[in-house]
Short mmCIF file of C-alpha atoms and ligand atoms in Angstrom, two decimals:
data_model
loop_
_atom_site.label_atom_id
_atom_site.label_comp_id
_atom_site.label_asym_id
_atom_site.label_seq_id
_atom_site.Cartn_x
_atom_site.Cartn_y
_atom_site.Cartn_z
CA MET A 30 -32.18 -12.07 -16.22
CA THR A 31 -31.39 -11.40 -12.83
CA LYS A 32 -27.75 -11.04 -12.35
CA THR A 33 -25.42 -13.77 -10.83
CA ARG A 34 -24.91 -12.48 -6.89
CA PRO A 35 -21.03 -13.55 -5.69
CA ASN A 36 -22.03 -15.21 -3.12
CA ASP A 37 -24.41 -17.85 -6.08
CA PRO A 38 -23.06 -20.35 -8.40
CA CYS A 39 -21.27 -19.39 -11.33
CA TRP A 40 -23.57 -19.77 -14.07
CA CYS A 41 -20.65 -21.55 -15.81
CA GLY A 42 -21.91 -24.72 -13.80
CA SER A 43 -18.42 -25.10 -11.72
CA GLY A 44 -19.58 -25.19 -8.57
CA THR A 45 -17.64 -22.80 -7.15
CA LYS A 46 -19.02 -19.15 -6.33
CA TYR A 47 -19.72 -16.71 -8.99
CA LYS A 48 -16.95 -13.98 -7.38
CA ARG A 49 -14.46 -16.88 -7.54
CA CYS A 50 -14.99 -18.15 -10.75
CA HIS A 51 -16.29 -15.66 -13.99
CA MET A 52 -17.49 -12.60 -12.07
CA HIS A 53 -14.17 -10.38 -12.25
CA LYS A 54 -13.81 -11.74 -16.00
CA ASP A 55 -17.23 -10.94 -16.81
CA ARG A 56 -16.63 -7.47 -15.12
CA LEU A 57 -13.81 -6.77 -17.19
CA ALA A 58 -15.81 -7.89 -20.41
CA ALA A 59 -18.40 -5.06 -19.27
CA LEU A 60 -15.50 -2.01 -19.74
CA ASP A 61 -16.38 -1.89 -23.50
CA GLY A 62 -13.88 -1.26 -26.43
CA ASP A 63 -12.63 2.00 -25.76
CA GLY A 64 -13.23 1.99 -21.98
CA THR A 65 -16.17 4.41 -21.45
CA GLN A 66 -18.79 2.23 -19.90
CA ALA A 67 -18.26 0.93 -16.86
CA GLU A 68 -20.54 -1.61 -13.95
CA PRO A 69 -20.59 0.21 -11.14
CA ASP A 70 -18.66 -1.94 -8.52
CA ALA A 71 -20.43 -3.42 -5.15
CA VAL A 72 -21.44 -0.74 -3.19
CA GLY A 73 -23.48 0.90 -6.38
CA ARG A 74 -20.39 3.76 -7.69
CA PRO A 75 -18.30 3.66 -11.02
CA PRO A 76 -15.21 2.52 -10.37
CA VAL A 77 -11.75 5.50 -11.63
CA ARG A 78 -11.51 3.63 -15.03
CA PRO A 79 -11.97 4.45 -16.89
CA VAL A 80 -14.89 7.14 -16.43
CA GLN A 81 -13.06 8.86 -13.89
CA LYS A 82 -9.35 8.50 -15.15
CA GLY A 83 -7.83 11.78 -14.11
CA THR A 84 -4.39 13.75 -16.17
CA VAL A 85 -1.15 13.79 -14.71
CA SER A 86 0.96 17.08 -14.09
CA PRO A 87 4.09 17.59 -15.21
CA ARG A 88 7.54 15.92 -12.54
CA ARG A 89 8.41 18.87 -9.94
CA SER A 90 11.78 19.57 -8.84
CA VAL A 91 13.35 19.09 -5.78
CA PRO A 92 16.57 21.68 -4.57
CA PRO A 93 19.59 20.75 -5.33
CA ALA A 94 20.81 21.17 -1.17
CA ILE A 95 18.37 18.01 -0.29
CA MET A 96 20.72 15.12 0.41
CA ARG A 97 19.01 12.64 -2.80
CA PRO A 98 18.84 8.98 -3.30
CA ASP A 99 21.16 7.35 -5.89
CA TYR A 100 18.38 7.05 -8.94
CA ALA A 101 16.56 10.99 -8.49
CA ASP A 102 18.27 11.80 -11.71
CA ILE A 103 18.74 8.08 -13.83
CA GLY A 104 15.58 6.59 -12.46
CA LYS A 105 17.64 3.97 -11.49
CA PRO A 106 18.71 2.27 -7.78
CA GLN A 107 22.85 1.89 -7.97
CA ALA A 108 23.79 1.01 -4.21
CA LYS A 109 23.84 -2.82 -3.31
CA ALA A 110 22.15 -3.60 -0.69
CA PRO A 111 23.07 -3.25 2.83
CA ASP A 112 23.39 -6.08 6.06
CA ALA A 113 20.06 -6.87 6.88
CA ILE A 114 21.14 -6.02 10.53
CA LYS A 115 21.34 -2.11 11.19
CA SER A 116 23.74 -0.92 13.42
CA PRO A 117 22.16 2.10 16.75
CA VAL A 118 22.99 4.75 13.89
CA GLN A 119 21.51 3.41 10.83
CA ILE A 120 18.63 2.67 13.52
CA ALA A 121 18.65 6.52 15.22
CA GLY A 122 18.73 7.75 11.24
CA MET A 123 15.38 4.76 10.55
CA ARG A 124 13.54 6.45 13.78
CA LYS A 125 14.46 9.94 11.70
CA ALA A 126 12.80 9.56 8.87
CA CYS A 127 10.46 7.21 9.82
CA THR A 128 9.11 10.28 11.62
CA ILE A 129 9.38 12.41 9.13
CA ALA A 130 6.93 10.32 6.73
CA ARG A 131 4.55 9.46 9.50
CA GLU A 132 3.93 13.47 10.03
CA VAL A 133 3.47 14.43 5.80
CA LEU A 134 1.19 11.11 6.31
CA GLU A 135 -0.66 12.67 8.62
CA ALA A 136 -1.01 16.18 7.12
CA VAL A 137 -1.66 14.61 4.10
CA SER A 138 -4.60 12.68 5.35
CA ALA A 139 -5.89 15.43 6.84
CA LYS A 140 -6.49 17.45 3.53
CA VAL A 141 -8.31 14.17 2.04
CA ALA A 142 -11.82 15.45 1.78
CA PRO A 143 -14.86 15.26 -1.63
CA GLY A 144 -13.76 17.81 -4.45
CA VAL A 145 -9.90 17.58 -3.77
CA THR A 146 -7.73 16.34 -6.39
CA THR A 147 -5.23 13.77 -5.58
CA GLU A 148 -2.73 15.63 -7.30
CA SER A 149 -3.24 18.46 -4.86
CA LEU A 150 -2.49 15.70 -2.10
CA ASP A 151 0.85 15.40 -3.72
CA ALA A 152 1.46 18.85 -4.57
CA TYR A 153 0.95 19.46 -0.68
CA ALA A 154 3.35 16.28 0.09
CA HIS A 155 6.57 17.47 -1.87
CA GLU A 156 6.18 20.98 -0.59
CA LEU A 157 6.08 20.02 3.41
CA CYS A 158 9.10 17.00 2.61
CA VAL A 159 11.36 19.76 1.06
CA GLU A 160 10.09 21.96 3.55
CA ARG A 161 11.36 19.25 6.41
CA GLY A 162 14.87 19.14 3.83
CA VAL A 163 14.00 15.49 2.91
CA TYR A 164 13.50 14.23 -0.74
CA PRO A 165 9.91 12.26 -1.77
CA SER A 166 11.22 8.39 -2.02
CA PRO A 167 8.61 7.97 -5.09
CA LEU A 168 9.84 10.63 -6.78
CA ASN A 169 11.73 9.25 -10.03
CA TYR A 170 12.74 5.76 -9.06
CA PHE A 171 12.27 3.58 -11.47
CA GLY A 172 10.76 6.73 -13.05
CA TYR A 173 7.21 7.03 -10.87
CA PRO A 174 6.59 10.64 -11.94
CA LYS A 175 5.33 12.06 -8.39
CA ALA A 176 6.55 12.15 -4.97
CA ILE A 177 3.68 9.82 -3.39
CA CYS A 178 1.00 6.95 -4.30
CA THR A 179 -2.57 8.02 -3.90
CA SER A 180 -4.78 4.94 -4.49
CA VAL A 181 -8.69 5.65 -5.19
CA ASN A 182 -11.22 1.99 -4.41
CA GLU A 183 -10.32 -0.20 -7.00
CA VAL A 184 -7.03 0.54 -6.49
CA ILE A 185 -4.53 -1.63 -4.74
CA CYS A 186 -1.04 0.13 -5.15
CA HIS A 187 1.12 2.89 -6.51
CA GLY A 188 -1.76 4.74 -7.69
CA ILE A 189 -0.11 8.22 -9.40
CA PRO A 190 -2.15 11.67 -8.06
CA ASP A 191 -4.14 13.20 -10.42
CA SER A 192 -6.62 15.51 -11.71
CA ARG A 193 -9.12 12.95 -10.57
CA ALA A 194 -11.37 15.02 -7.78
CA LEU A 195 -11.90 12.62 -4.63
CA VAL A 196 -15.51 11.90 -4.48
CA ASP A 197 -17.79 11.32 -1.15
CA GLY A 198 -18.26 7.63 -0.32
CA ASP A 199 -13.98 6.82 -2.14
CA ILE A 200 -11.35 5.68 -0.26
CA VAL A 201 -8.02 6.77 -0.67
CA ASN A 202 -4.70 5.22 0.84
CA VAL A 203 -2.07 7.85 0.83
CA ASP A 204 1.44 5.85 0.60
CA VAL A 205 4.61 8.54 2.04
CA THR A 206 8.15 7.38 1.98
CA VAL A 207 11.05 10.34 2.55
CA TYR A 208 14.72 9.44 2.55
CA CYS A 209 16.13 11.74 5.08
CA GLU A 210 19.80 11.83 5.26
CA GLY A 211 20.48 8.79 3.82
CA PHE A 212 17.25 6.53 4.35
CA HIS A 213 13.93 5.54 4.03
CA GLY A 214 10.96 5.83 5.87
CA ASP A 215 7.51 4.05 4.19
CA CYS A 216 4.28 4.32 5.82
CA SER A 217 0.50 4.71 4.09
CA GLN A 218 -3.14 5.14 5.03
CA THR A 219 -6.44 4.23 3.61
CA VAL A 220 -8.54 7.18 4.33
CA LEU A 221 -12.37 7.61 4.15
CA VAL A 222 -13.88 10.49 1.43
CA GLY A 223 -17.05 12.15 3.31
CA GLU A 224 -19.51 9.53 3.72
CA VAL A 225 -18.90 6.01 3.05
CA ASP A 226 -20.36 3.47 3.00
CA GLU A 227 -20.62 0.19 5.79
CA LYS A 228 -18.90 -2.67 3.57
CA SER A 229 -15.93 -0.28 2.25
CA ARG A 230 -15.48 0.87 6.03
CA LYS A 231 -15.33 -2.84 7.29
CA LEU A 232 -12.78 -3.58 4.39
CA VAL A 233 -10.87 -0.47 5.81
CA SER A 234 -10.79 -1.99 9.64
CA VAL A 235 -10.55 -4.88 9.18
CA THR A 236 -6.91 -4.03 6.83
CA ARG A 237 -5.87 -2.39 10.02
CA GLU A 238 -5.95 -5.13 11.64
CA CYS A 239 -4.86 -7.19 9.54
CA LEU A 240 -1.26 -5.11 9.76
CA TYR A 241 -1.41 -4.57 13.17
CA GLU A 242 -1.82 -8.75 13.45
CA GLY A 243 0.93 -8.82 11.26
CA ILE A 244 3.21 -6.39 13.39
CA LYS A 245 2.39 -9.13 16.62
CA ALA A 246 3.34 -12.31 14.92
CA VAL A 247 6.97 -10.59 14.79
CA GLN A 248 9.37 -11.84 16.97
CA PRO A 249 13.31 -12.38 17.25
CA GLY A 250 13.81 -15.84 16.39
CA GLY A 251 10.57 -16.38 14.35
CA GLN A 252 10.27 -16.43 10.45
CA VAL A 253 8.86 -13.97 8.03
CA ARG A 254 5.98 -16.48 7.57
CA ASP A 255 4.71 -15.78 10.44
CA ILE A 256 3.29 -12.83 9.13
CA GLY A 257 1.61 -13.46 6.46
CA ARG A 258 -0.30 -16.55 8.13
CA ALA A 259 -1.76 -13.98 10.78
CA ILE A 260 -2.38 -11.41 8.44
CA GLU A 261 -4.27 -14.71 6.31
CA ARG A 262 -6.37 -14.97 9.23
CA VAL A 263 -7.90 -11.91 9.82
CA ALA A 264 -8.37 -10.89 6.37
CA ALA A 265 -10.21 -15.23 5.27
CA ARG A 266 -12.77 -14.07 8.35
CA GLN A 267 -14.46 -12.05 6.15
CA SER A 268 -13.72 -13.63 2.57
CA PHE A 269 -11.71 -10.39 1.64
CA GLY A 270 -8.79 -11.04 -1.09
CA VAL A 271 -4.88 -10.90 0.59
CA VAL A 272 -2.51 -9.36 -2.32
CA ARG A 273 0.20 -11.85 -3.63
CA ALA A 274 2.02 -9.72 -6.12
CA PHE A 275 3.02 -6.74 -3.68
CA VAL A 276 4.57 -7.67 -0.84
CA GLY A 277 6.13 -6.20 2.62
CA HIS A 278 10.26 -5.08 2.24
CA GLY A 279 13.30 -4.67 3.87
CA ILE A 280 14.26 -1.17 4.02
CA GLY A 281 17.13 1.96 5.19
CA GLU A 282 20.35 3.16 3.12
CA THR A 283 17.53 1.27 -0.03
CA PHE A 284 14.24 1.78 -0.50
CA HIS A 285 12.87 -1.82 -1.30
CA MET A 286 15.68 -5.01 -0.25
CA GLU A 287 15.62 -8.31 1.27
CA PRO A 288 13.74 -9.83 2.70
CA GLN A 289 9.96 -9.46 0.88
CA VAL A 290 7.17 -10.16 3.52
CA PRO A 291 4.53 -12.13 1.87
CA HIS A 292 1.40 -11.14 3.66
CA TYR A 293 -0.69 -14.45 2.49
CA TYR A 294 1.17 -18.23 4.62
CA ASP A 295 3.62 -18.96 1.63
CA HIS A 296 5.54 -22.28 3.20
CA ALA A 297 8.66 -21.26 1.81
CA ALA A 298 9.00 -17.69 3.23
CA ARG A 299 11.51 -19.35 5.83
CA PHE A 300 13.77 -16.18 6.68
CA GLU A 301 14.81 -15.08 10.03
CA LEU A 302 13.58 -11.98 12.24
CA ARG A 303 16.17 -11.31 14.18
CA PRO A 304 17.00 -7.82 16.41
CA GLY A 305 18.00 -4.54 13.91
CA MET A 306 16.14 -5.84 11.08
CA THR A 307 14.14 -2.67 9.65
CA PHE A 308 11.31 -3.64 7.08
CA THR A 309 7.83 -2.93 6.44
CA ILE A 310 4.62 -4.89 6.54
CA GLU A 311 2.25 -3.02 4.60
CA PRO A 312 -0.80 -5.76 3.54
CA MET A 313 -3.32 -4.75 0.73
CA ILE A 314 -6.49 -6.93 1.71
CA ASN A 315 -9.53 -7.19 -1.60
CA MET A 316 -13.30 -6.97 -1.14
CA GLY A 317 -13.67 -10.00 -4.21
CA THR A 318 -10.32 -11.36 -6.23
CA TRP A 319 -6.56 -10.81 -4.96
CA ARG A 320 -6.21 -10.73 -8.66
CA HIS A 321 -4.92 -7.67 -10.33
CA THR A 322 -4.31 -5.97 -13.15
CA THR A 323 -2.07 -2.57 -14.05
CA TRP A 324 -2.93 0.45 -16.22
CA ASP A 325 -1.51 1.32 -19.15
CA ASP A 326 0.57 3.74 -16.95
CA ASN A 327 2.74 0.19 -15.91
CA TRP A 328 2.34 1.49 -12.58
CA THR A 329 -1.50 1.58 -11.16
CA ALA A 330 -2.74 -1.83 -9.93
CA VAL A 331 -5.84 -2.58 -9.69
CA THR A 332 -7.92 -5.38 -8.38
CA ALA A 333 -9.18 -7.96 -11.22
CA ASP A 334 -12.89 -7.85 -10.49
CA LEU A 335 -12.72 -3.63 -9.84
CA LEU A 336 -13.90 -4.18 -6.15
CA ARG A 337 -12.52 -2.07 -3.70
CA SER A 338 -9.45 -2.62 -1.90
CA ALA A 339 -7.46 -0.78 1.14
CA GLN A 340 -4.33 -0.47 2.13
CA PHE A 341 -1.75 -0.17 5.27
CA GLU A 342 1.79 0.17 6.19
CA HIS A 343 4.41 0.60 8.59
CA THR A 344 8.13 -0.01 8.67
CA ILE A 345 9.06 -1.29 12.25
CA LEU A 346 12.20 -2.45 13.70
CA VAL A 347 12.98 -5.84 15.16
CA THR A 348 14.14 -6.27 18.79
CA GLU A 349 15.45 -8.56 21.51
CA ARG A 350 12.18 -8.37 23.21
CA GLY A 351 9.63 -8.34 19.94
CA VAL A 352 9.40 -5.44 17.51
CA GLU A 353 9.05 -1.58 17.58
CA VAL A 354 6.72 0.17 15.45
CA LEU A 355 9.18 3.41 13.90
CA THR A 356 6.03 5.09 11.81
CA LEU A 357 3.23 5.58 14.73
CA PRO A 358 0.91 7.88 14.50
CA PRO A 359 1.95 10.75 17.49
CA GLY A 360 -0.36 9.43 20.66
CA GLU A 361 -0.77 5.78 19.43
CA ALA A 362 0.74 3.08 22.11
CA GLN A 363 3.18 0.23 20.45
CA PRO A 364 1.47 -2.11 19.66
CA CYS A 365 3.56 -4.61 21.57
CA ASP A 366 6.40 -4.40 24.41
CA PHE A 367 9.48 -3.63 22.86
N1 MF3 B 29 5.64 3.24 -0.65
C1 MF3 B 29 5.46 2.07 -2.06
C2 MF3 B 29 6.09 1.12 -0.47
O1 MF3 B 29 5.09 1.16 0.19
C3 MF3 B 29 6.49 2.18 -2.75
C4 MF3 B 29 5.56 2.92 -4.03
S1 MF3 B 29 7.37 3.26 -5.52
C5 MF3 B 29 6.81 3.60 -6.07
O2 MF3 B 29 6.58 -0.05 -0.84
F1 MF3 B 29 7.58 4.08 -7.34
F2 MF3 B 29 5.65 3.30 -6.49
F3 MF3 B 29 6.49 5.22 -5.98
CO1 CO B 30 4.28 2.48 0.99
CO1 CO B 31 6.42 -0.41 1.71
#
């Protein structure tokens, strides 16, 4: 019997395409009891789990002279979220944190290559943060064990750096957040590892486009839902899935605060965008279903069908005229007037 392909009608007779119906259940069922067998994904590679999951090294420390967020020792944020509109002084603080976050992200991304472990990327990021006198925000945030997130292939987000070496053909999202002088700056990008197949490259370029279309939809007086509407439009053209469970977020003195920024069109997301607000836009776009499952580490979110997922993230500032990207890579032009 030939295998049902994603765009074929489902074998169950529902009349729905296989990929929208039983495909992800079948793929999960293909993982046997102890999770040692896995179907290759659409580009013919085994998923990260369970075949190649690595082990996580012990937690690193940050020198006490570096200013720490309130959760650094106890694992739980305490501060109540500050006002959504920032003063010029706060905005200056955001600019600095965001500039350093981007610097670290670029340096770590440059180390991505076949054979490199995600753990070594984390160690490097940690060192770069310490050198710059900033705290890596994820470290002990709700108990998260590492300085950055590294999300490989079917991992959607919150991948924990481990001993697995990157393989030629992988894609990996590197997500860097730093806490600098009382402010968090947050950005991420998906990096190609060696020679990557065309479909995955398409996923990555479309995801980047989703982020930039989302940014262009931001305007003072507009609403949060404008962002998801713009993103969903781009993803839908390729029938890619837009992750719904993880959203962009307000950011500043606290890592995550209001507003929540869905990357799909949510009619109810009428929160008004006003000058002085800073938040992230960080679409996670999947080759297949938007649904996810979580590893038993309670962090790693993977696609339910084990097809690949990509993500890009910026921290942005709403201005009087439009929007300014605070985590822009050096040399890149602002996407909008600001
Ligand atoms: N940087 C991620 C974001 O974009 C959050 C990571 S939280 C962690 O919001 F605890 F997983 F690190
Ligand atoms: Co992030
Ligand atoms: Co974020």
